[in-house]
Structures are given as C-alpha cells and as structure tokens.
Amino acid sequence: MVLNRQSEVAISLPGVRRFVRRLRGALELDGRDFNVCFVGNREIERLNATYRGKRRATDVLAFPYEERTSVKRFGLRRLASAFDVGGTGLRKVRVQRPVRREKKERKQAPALQEFSGFLGDIVISAHTARRNARAEGNSTANEIRWLIVHGLLHLLGYDHETDVGEMTALELSLRDHLGIAGERASQKKKIKNQKAKVKNKK
C-alpha cells in the first residue's frame, strides 16, 4: 500500500506503486508486502523522536513488522550475493524462508496491519527527500526511489551502520538494475570510506 499524508511535495502515487512492484519483482518477494507512507517533516520528526530518540527530521524510517535476528546468521545474507556489486549485472534470488523472530517485544509503526508475509512500513519525509535531491543534483522522484530501496533493505534486516558497505553496495546495484537515473556522490563516497576502514583494520 502507498499512502500520501502530506501536501507540500507533489508525488505521483501511481508511479511509486509501479516502482514498488518492480522492486518486489527484482528481489522475488513473492507473497511478501510492505507499506510506503509519505509524511511531512513534523510527522517524521515525531516518529524519529518516539522510536529512535532523535529529535530531528530524517529522510526515511523503516518499521519492521517483527524484530529480526541478524540477517547474516539466518539466510537472508544470500540476497547480497545475488547481486553483482561490481556492476556486471543481477542474478535473481528467491527468499525461501522467513526471518526468525526475536524474543523481545516487536516494534511496530502506528496502525500497523497484521497479516502473514507483511514486512513492515517505510515512512518517507517528502520534504527532506526533495531537499536531498536538490543537494545531490537529482530529481525528487529518483530520490524517493532510492529511499524506498533503502527502507526495504532495512525491513529485510540489513544495517548500513554495521555491515561495512554491504547494504550500500547492494543499493547501488539495485539502482543500476532498476534503471534509477542519476548519481549519488555521497553513496559512493560512503562505500569508499567504509572499505578504507576495513583495509586499515587488517
């Protein structure tokens, strides 16, 4: 489901829905679904403060339907190996088993609909997406596609703060496969810095 709860930035909801279908097809997420909701800066700041303890607006938040153990321990790591991050192409992969539940309490977005195969909610600040797009010399539509990919990978268990560039590299490969135009210099710089950190530790 794609929802728009803001009026500041014009968004093509049919276009977003088409992209979501393409993204689900690329990852072969058969029988698994997620919501995308566009909000204003005030609402995403409230959610960021409530769920992450950070009193500031951000571009995207991901609310998994259920808390997950490490993606690297329980099978979904093969999603990363399904993409050639060297830029030579994509091999599809089917997610064949569900991610195991954590014992701790599940964290849910407001009014989360419960049903089998539901991954969670992606909440995007349309205002911040537009601002970031302008800073990157990109279009708002492409920035939104970036954020949906980013949010979905979080729902699948990836964490760009701990995976040493794996999630960011996968985002770049998905961009190429899905034909998301435009370059994001900040993403490439982030990968370069993360790889340098790993090299220095060896």
PDB file of C-alpha atoms in Angstrom:
ATOM      1  CA  MET A   1       0.000   0.000   0.000  1.00  0.00           C
ATOM      2  CA  VAL A   2       1.245   3.501  -0.862  1.00  0.00           C
ATOM      3  CA  LEU A   3      -0.136   6.424   1.154  1.00  0.00           C
ATOM      4  CA  ASN A   4       0.411  10.178   0.976  1.00  0.00           C
ATOM      5  CA  ARG A   5      -0.201  12.126   4.197  1.00  0.00           C
ATOM      6  CA  GLN A   6       1.416  15.402   3.199  1.00  0.00           C
ATOM      7  CA  SER A   7       0.624  18.116   0.659  1.00  0.00           C
ATOM      8  CA  GLU A   8       3.863  20.107   0.385  1.00  0.00           C
ATOM      9  CA  VAL A   9       5.516  17.983  -2.299  1.00  0.00           C
ATOM     10  CA  ALA A  10       3.710  16.636  -5.370  1.00  0.00           C
ATOM     11  CA  ILE A  11       4.145  12.864  -5.645  1.00  0.00           C
ATOM     12  CA  SER A  12       2.956  10.521  -8.383  1.00  0.00           C
ATOM     13  CA  LEU A  13       1.432   7.697  -6.358  1.00  0.00           C
ATOM     14  CA  PRO A  14       0.802   5.529  -9.463  1.00  0.00           C
ATOM     15  CA  GLY A  15       4.480   5.937 -10.358  1.00  0.00           C
ATOM     16  CA  VAL A  16       5.542   4.926  -6.850  1.00  0.00           C
ATOM     17  CA  ARG A  17       3.274   1.878  -6.975  1.00  0.00           C
ATOM     18  CA  ARG A  18       4.779   0.803 -10.294  1.00  0.00           C
ATOM     19  CA  PHE A  19       8.280   1.123  -8.852  1.00  0.00           C
ATOM     20  CA  VAL A  20       7.329  -0.884  -5.760  1.00  0.00           C
ATOM     21  CA  ARG A  21       6.056  -3.703  -7.991  1.00  0.00           C
ATOM     22  CA  ARG A  22       9.307  -3.679  -9.973  1.00  0.00           C
ATOM     23  CA  LEU A  23      11.368  -3.710  -6.775  1.00  0.00           C
ATOM     24  CA  ARG A  24       9.411  -6.629  -5.333  1.00  0.00           C
ATOM     25  CA  GLY A  25       9.878  -8.477  -8.604  1.00  0.00           C
ATOM     26  CA  ALA A  26      13.625  -7.828  -8.672  1.00  0.00           C
ATOM     27  CA  LEU A  27      14.018  -9.342  -5.207  1.00  0.00           C
ATOM     28  CA  GLU A  28      11.376 -12.028  -5.885  1.00  0.00           C
ATOM     29  CA  LEU A  29       9.490 -11.199  -2.712  1.00  0.00           C
ATOM     30  CA  ASP A  30       6.607 -13.491  -3.590  1.00  0.00           C
ATOM     31  CA  GLY A  31       3.813 -13.274  -1.050  1.00  0.00           C
ATOM     32  CA  ARG A  32       5.571 -10.568   0.955  1.00  0.00           C
ATOM     33  CA  ASP A  33       4.432  -6.967   1.046  1.00  0.00           C
ATOM     34  CA  PHE A  34       5.179  -3.628   2.693  1.00  0.00           C
ATOM     35  CA  ASN A  35       3.666  -0.159   3.007  1.00  0.00           C
ATOM     36  CA  VAL A  36       5.153   3.148   1.846  1.00  0.00           C
ATOM     37  CA  CYS A  37       3.835   6.293   3.534  1.00  0.00           C
ATOM     38  CA  PHE A  38       4.805   9.877   2.674  1.00  0.00           C
ATOM     39  CA  VAL A  39       4.637  12.414   5.507  1.00  0.00           C
ATOM     40  CA  GLY A  40       5.863  15.913   6.291  1.00  0.00           C
ATOM     41  CA  ASN A  41       8.923  16.856   8.330  1.00  0.00           C
ATOM     42  CA  ARG A  42       6.932  17.418  11.519  1.00  0.00           C
ATOM     43  CA  GLU A  43       5.476  13.912  11.471  1.00  0.00           C
ATOM     44  CA  ILE A  44       8.747  12.154  10.667  1.00  0.00           C
ATOM     45  CA  GLU A  45      10.491  14.178  13.385  1.00  0.00           C
ATOM     46  CA  ARG A  46       7.861  12.954  15.850  1.00  0.00           C
ATOM     47  CA  LEU A  47       8.353   9.339  14.755  1.00  0.00           C
ATOM     48  CA  ASN A  48      12.138   9.700  14.864  1.00  0.00           C
ATOM     49  CA  ALA A  49      11.944  11.013  18.428  1.00  0.00           C
ATOM     50  CA  THR A  50       9.473   8.336  19.531  1.00  0.00           C
ATOM     51  CA  TYR A  51      11.176   5.290  18.042  1.00  0.00           C
ATOM     52  CA  ARG A  52      14.839   6.328  17.825  1.00  0.00           C
ATOM     53  CA  GLY A  53      15.203   9.023  20.474  1.00  0.00           C
ATOM     54  CA  LYS A  54      16.417  11.557  17.903  1.00  0.00           C
ATOM     55  CA  ARG A  55      14.553  14.870  17.883  1.00  0.00           C
ATOM     56  CA  ARG A  56      15.149  15.866  14.284  1.00  0.00           C
ATOM     57  CA  ALA A  57      13.687  15.210  10.877  1.00  0.00           C
ATOM     58  CA  THR A  58      15.183  12.472   8.726  1.00  0.00           C
ATOM     59  CA  ASP A  59      14.547  11.244   5.202  1.00  0.00           C
ATOM     60  CA  VAL A  60      13.290   7.702   5.781  1.00  0.00           C
ATOM     61  CA  LEU A  61      12.343   5.398   8.647  1.00  0.00           C
ATOM     62  CA  ALA A  62      11.719   1.651   8.405  1.00  0.00           C
ATOM     63  CA  PHE A  63       9.442  -0.163  10.847  1.00  0.00           C
ATOM     64  CA  PRO A  64       9.811  -3.953  10.541  1.00  0.00           C
ATOM     65  CA  TYR A  65       6.675  -5.927  11.325  1.00  0.00           C
ATOM     66  CA  GLU A  66       8.739  -8.006  13.701  1.00  0.00           C
ATOM     67  CA  GLU A  67      12.205  -7.604  15.159  1.00  0.00           C
ATOM     68  CA  ARG A  68      14.789  -9.779  13.459  1.00  0.00           C
ATOM     69  CA  THR A  69      17.904 -11.610  14.408  1.00  0.00           C
ATOM     70  CA  SER A  70      20.969 -10.861  12.326  1.00  0.00           C
ATOM     71  CA  VAL A  71      20.422 -11.194   8.585  1.00  0.00           C
ATOM     72  CA  LYS A  72      23.937 -12.617   8.368  1.00  0.00           C
ATOM     73  CA  ARG A  73      23.023 -15.514  10.657  1.00  0.00           C
ATOM     74  CA  PHE A  74      19.699 -16.608   9.196  1.00  0.00           C
ATOM     75  CA  GLY A  75      19.753 -16.950   5.456  1.00  0.00           C
ATOM     76  CA  LEU A  76      18.876 -13.553   4.015  1.00  0.00           C
ATOM     77  CA  ARG A  77      22.568 -12.793   3.597  1.00  0.00           C
ATOM     78  CA  ARG A  78      22.314 -14.560   0.250  1.00  0.00           C
ATOM     79  CA  LEU A  79      20.325 -11.584  -1.009  1.00  0.00           C
ATOM     80  CA  ALA A  80      23.617  -9.702  -1.135  1.00  0.00           C
ATOM     81  CA  SER A  81      25.359 -12.445  -3.077  1.00  0.00           C
ATOM     82  CA  ALA A  82      22.517 -12.386  -5.607  1.00  0.00           C
ATOM     83  CA  PHE A  83      23.723  -9.021  -6.876  1.00  0.00           C
ATOM     84  CA  ASP A  84      26.994  -8.407  -8.657  1.00  0.00           C
ATOM     85  CA  VAL A  85      28.110  -5.210  -6.947  1.00  0.00           C
ATOM     86  CA  GLY A  86      30.945  -4.953  -9.428  1.00  0.00           C
ATOM     87  CA  GLY A  87      28.390  -3.616 -11.866  1.00  0.00           C
ATOM     88  CA  THR A  88      28.157  -6.508 -14.335  1.00  0.00           C
ATOM     89  CA  GLY A  89      24.556  -7.481 -13.715  1.00  0.00           C
ATOM     90  CA  LEU A  90      21.989  -9.076 -11.470  1.00  0.00           C
ATOM     91  CA  ARG A  91      21.121 -12.630 -10.615  1.00  0.00           C
ATOM     92  CA  LYS A  92      17.693 -13.055  -9.084  1.00  0.00           C
ATOM     93  CA  VAL A  93      17.219 -14.846  -5.789  1.00  0.00           C
ATOM     94  CA  ARG A  94      14.121 -16.139  -4.048  1.00  0.00           C
ATOM     95  CA  VAL A  95      13.754 -15.601  -0.315  1.00  0.00           C
ATOM     96  CA  GLN A  96      12.750 -19.127   0.635  1.00  0.00           C
ATOM     97  CA  ARG A  97      12.309 -18.984   4.375  1.00  0.00           C
ATOM     98  CA  PRO A  98      11.026 -16.363   6.794  1.00  0.00           C
ATOM     99  CA  VAL A  99      13.325 -14.482   9.103  1.00  0.00           C
ATOM    100  CA  ARG A 100      13.202 -15.789  12.668  1.00  0.00           C
ATOM    101  CA  ARG A 101      11.576 -13.734  15.380  1.00  0.00           C
ATOM    102  CA  GLU A 102      13.399 -12.099  18.232  1.00  0.00           C
ATOM    103  CA  LYS A 103      12.114 -12.912  21.709  1.00  0.00           C
ATOM    104  CA  LYS A 104      11.966  -9.256  22.633  1.00  0.00           C
ATOM    105  CA  GLU A 105       8.861  -7.173  22.044  1.00  0.00           C
ATOM    106  CA  ARG A 106       8.096  -6.326  18.429  1.00  0.00           C
ATOM    107  CA  LYS A 107       8.426  -2.680  17.394  1.00  0.00           C
ATOM    108  CA  GLN A 108       5.555  -1.556  15.183  1.00  0.00           C
ATOM    109  CA  ALA A 109       4.636   1.590  13.338  1.00  0.00           C
ATOM    110  CA  PRO A 110       1.300   3.210  14.260  1.00  0.00           C
ATOM    111  CA  ALA A 111      -1.802   1.411  12.983  1.00  0.00           C
ATOM    112  CA  LEU A 112       0.248  -1.452  11.552  1.00  0.00           C
ATOM    113  CA  GLN A 113      -1.896  -4.002   9.757  1.00  0.00           C
ATOM    114  CA  GLU A 114      -1.066  -7.553  10.778  1.00  0.00           C
ATOM    115  CA  PHE A 115      -1.063 -10.277   8.154  1.00  0.00           C
ATOM    116  CA  SER A 116       1.132 -13.131   7.008  1.00  0.00           C
ATOM    117  CA  GLY A 117       4.068 -12.143   4.825  1.00  0.00           C
ATOM    118  CA  PHE A 118       3.979  -8.478   5.806  1.00  0.00           C
ATOM    119  CA  LEU A 119       7.473  -6.986   6.046  1.00  0.00           C
ATOM    120  CA  GLY A 120       6.658  -3.618   7.599  1.00  0.00           C
ATOM    121  CA  ASP A 121       6.251   0.098   6.935  1.00  0.00           C
ATOM    122  CA  ILE A 122       8.546   2.564   5.163  1.00  0.00           C
ATOM    123  CA  VAL A 123       7.884   6.189   6.138  1.00  0.00           C
ATOM    124  CA  ILE A 124       9.414   8.900   3.936  1.00  0.00           C
ATOM    125  CA  SER A 125       9.605  12.637   4.524  1.00  0.00           C
ATOM    126  CA  ALA A 126       8.699  14.101   1.141  1.00  0.00           C
ATOM    127  CA  HIS A 127      10.158  17.481   2.122  1.00  0.00           C
ATOM    128  CA  THR A 128      13.530  16.009   3.132  1.00  0.00           C
ATOM    129  CA  ALA A 129      13.569  13.813   0.023  1.00  0.00           C
ATOM    130  CA  ARG A 130      13.125  16.874  -2.171  1.00  0.00           C
ATOM    131  CA  ARG A 131      15.822  18.799  -0.290  1.00  0.00           C
ATOM    132  CA  ASN A 132      18.293  15.915  -0.557  1.00  0.00           C
ATOM    133  CA  ALA A 133      17.523  15.503  -4.254  1.00  0.00           C
ATOM    134  CA  ARG A 134      18.385  19.128  -4.911  1.00  0.00           C
ATOM    135  CA  ALA A 135      21.618  18.807  -2.930  1.00  0.00           C
ATOM    136  CA  GLU A 136      22.615  15.736  -4.970  1.00  0.00           C
ATOM    137  CA  GLY A 137      21.569  17.244  -8.307  1.00  0.00           C
ATOM    138  CA  ASN A 138      18.948  14.521  -8.623  1.00  0.00           C
ATOM    139  CA  SER A 139      15.195  14.510  -9.198  1.00  0.00           C
ATOM    140  CA  THR A 140      12.759  14.118  -6.305  1.00  0.00           C
ATOM    141  CA  ALA A 141      11.245  11.056  -7.991  1.00  0.00           C
ATOM    142  CA  ASN A 142      14.621   9.305  -8.148  1.00  0.00           C
ATOM    143  CA  GLU A 143      15.431  10.269  -4.566  1.00  0.00           C
ATOM    144  CA  ILE A 144      12.146   8.704  -3.472  1.00  0.00           C
ATOM    145  CA  ARG A 145      13.027   5.501  -5.323  1.00  0.00           C
ATOM    146  CA  TRP A 146      16.401   5.492  -3.548  1.00  0.00           C
ATOM    147  CA  LEU A 147      14.683   5.853  -0.182  1.00  0.00           C
ATOM    148  CA  ILE A 148      12.217   3.048  -0.898  1.00  0.00           C
ATOM    149  CA  VAL A 149      15.092   0.704  -1.781  1.00  0.00           C
ATOM    150  CA  HIS A 150      16.958   1.822   1.350  1.00  0.00           C
ATOM    151  CA  GLY A 151      13.926   1.309   3.564  1.00  0.00           C
ATOM    152  CA  LEU A 152      13.115  -2.103   2.109  1.00  0.00           C
ATOM    153  CA  LEU A 153      16.640  -3.378   2.716  1.00  0.00           C
ATOM    154  CA  HIS A 154      16.248  -2.320   6.345  1.00  0.00           C
ATOM    155  CA  LEU A 155      12.969  -4.274   6.518  1.00  0.00           C
ATOM    156  CA  LEU A 156      14.878  -7.298   5.206  1.00  0.00           C
ATOM    157  CA  GLY A 157      17.404  -6.967   8.024  1.00  0.00           C
ATOM    158  CA  TYR A 158      20.287  -5.026   6.509  1.00  0.00           C
ATOM    159  CA  ASP A 159      22.038  -2.348   8.574  1.00  0.00           C
ATOM    160  CA  HIS A 160      24.330   0.123   6.811  1.00  0.00           C
ATOM    161  CA  GLU A 161      25.878   1.143  10.145  1.00  0.00           C
ATOM    162  CA  THR A 162      27.329  -2.315  10.811  1.00  0.00           C
ATOM    163  CA  ASP A 163      27.665  -4.185   7.507  1.00  0.00           C
ATOM    164  CA  VAL A 164      30.803  -2.408   6.215  1.00  0.00           C
ATOM    165  CA  GLY A 165      29.349  -1.231   2.910  1.00  0.00           C
ATOM    166  CA  GLU A 166      27.355  -4.347   2.016  1.00  0.00           C
ATOM    167  CA  MET A 167      23.967  -2.632   2.176  1.00  0.00           C
ATOM    168  CA  THR A 168      25.180   0.485   0.355  1.00  0.00           C
ATOM    169  CA  ALA A 169      26.757  -1.602  -2.409  1.00  0.00           C
ATOM    170  CA  LEU A 170      23.529  -3.575  -2.776  1.00  0.00           C
ATOM    171  CA  GLU A 171      21.584  -0.312  -3.057  1.00  0.00           C
ATOM    172  CA  LEU A 172      23.861   0.828  -5.885  1.00  0.00           C
ATOM    173  CA  SER A 173      23.451  -2.473  -7.715  1.00  0.00           C
ATOM    174  CA  LEU A 174      19.670  -2.327  -7.364  1.00  0.00           C
ATOM    175  CA  ARG A 175      19.731   1.211  -8.733  1.00  0.00           C
ATOM    176  CA  ASP A 176      21.543   0.037 -11.834  1.00  0.00           C
ATOM    177  CA  HIS A 177      19.241  -2.960 -12.304  1.00  0.00           C
ATOM    178  CA  LEU A 178      16.055  -0.918 -11.872  1.00  0.00           C
ATOM    179  CA  GLY A 179      17.298   1.932 -14.035  1.00  0.00           C
ATOM    180  CA  ILE A 180      17.168   4.635 -11.374  1.00  0.00           C
ATOM    181  CA  ALA A 181      18.799   7.569 -13.146  1.00  0.00           C
ATOM    182  CA  GLY A 182      21.220   9.961 -11.517  1.00  0.00           C
ATOM    183  CA  GLU A 183      24.319   9.588  -9.414  1.00  0.00           C
ATOM    184  CA  ARG A 184      24.640   9.927  -5.681  1.00  0.00           C
ATOM    185  CA  ALA A 185      28.162  11.006  -4.907  1.00  0.00           C
ATOM    186  CA  SER A 186      27.510  10.718  -1.174  1.00  0.00           C
ATOM    187  CA  GLN A 187      26.700   6.995  -1.503  1.00  0.00           C
ATOM    188  CA  LYS A 188      29.876   6.231  -3.472  1.00  0.00           C
ATOM    189  CA  LYS A 189      31.939   8.248  -1.004  1.00  0.00           C
ATOM    190  CA  LYS A 190      30.408   6.285   1.868  1.00  0.00           C
ATOM    191  CA  ILE A 191      31.372   2.955   0.292  1.00  0.00           C
ATOM    192  CA  LYS A 192      34.921   4.188  -0.334  1.00  0.00           C
ATOM    193  CA  ASN A 193      35.292   5.311   3.298  1.00  0.00           C
ATOM    194  CA  GLN A 194      33.890   2.041   4.661  1.00  0.00           C
ATOM    195  CA  LYS A 195      36.237  -0.043   2.510  1.00  0.00           C
ATOM    196  CA  ALA A 196      39.171   2.086   3.680  1.00  0.00           C
ATOM    197  CA  LYS A 197      38.256   1.400   7.319  1.00  0.00           C
ATOM    198  CA  VAL A 198      38.233  -2.355   6.703  1.00  0.00           C
ATOM    199  CA  LYS A 199      41.606  -2.185   4.935  1.00  0.00           C
ATOM    200  CA  ASN A 200      43.138  -0.219   7.812  1.00  0.00           C
ATOM    201  CA  LYS A 201      41.955  -2.795  10.349  1.00  0.00           C
ATOM    202  CA  LYS A 202      43.746  -5.634   8.547  1.00  0.00           C
TER     203      LYS A 202
END
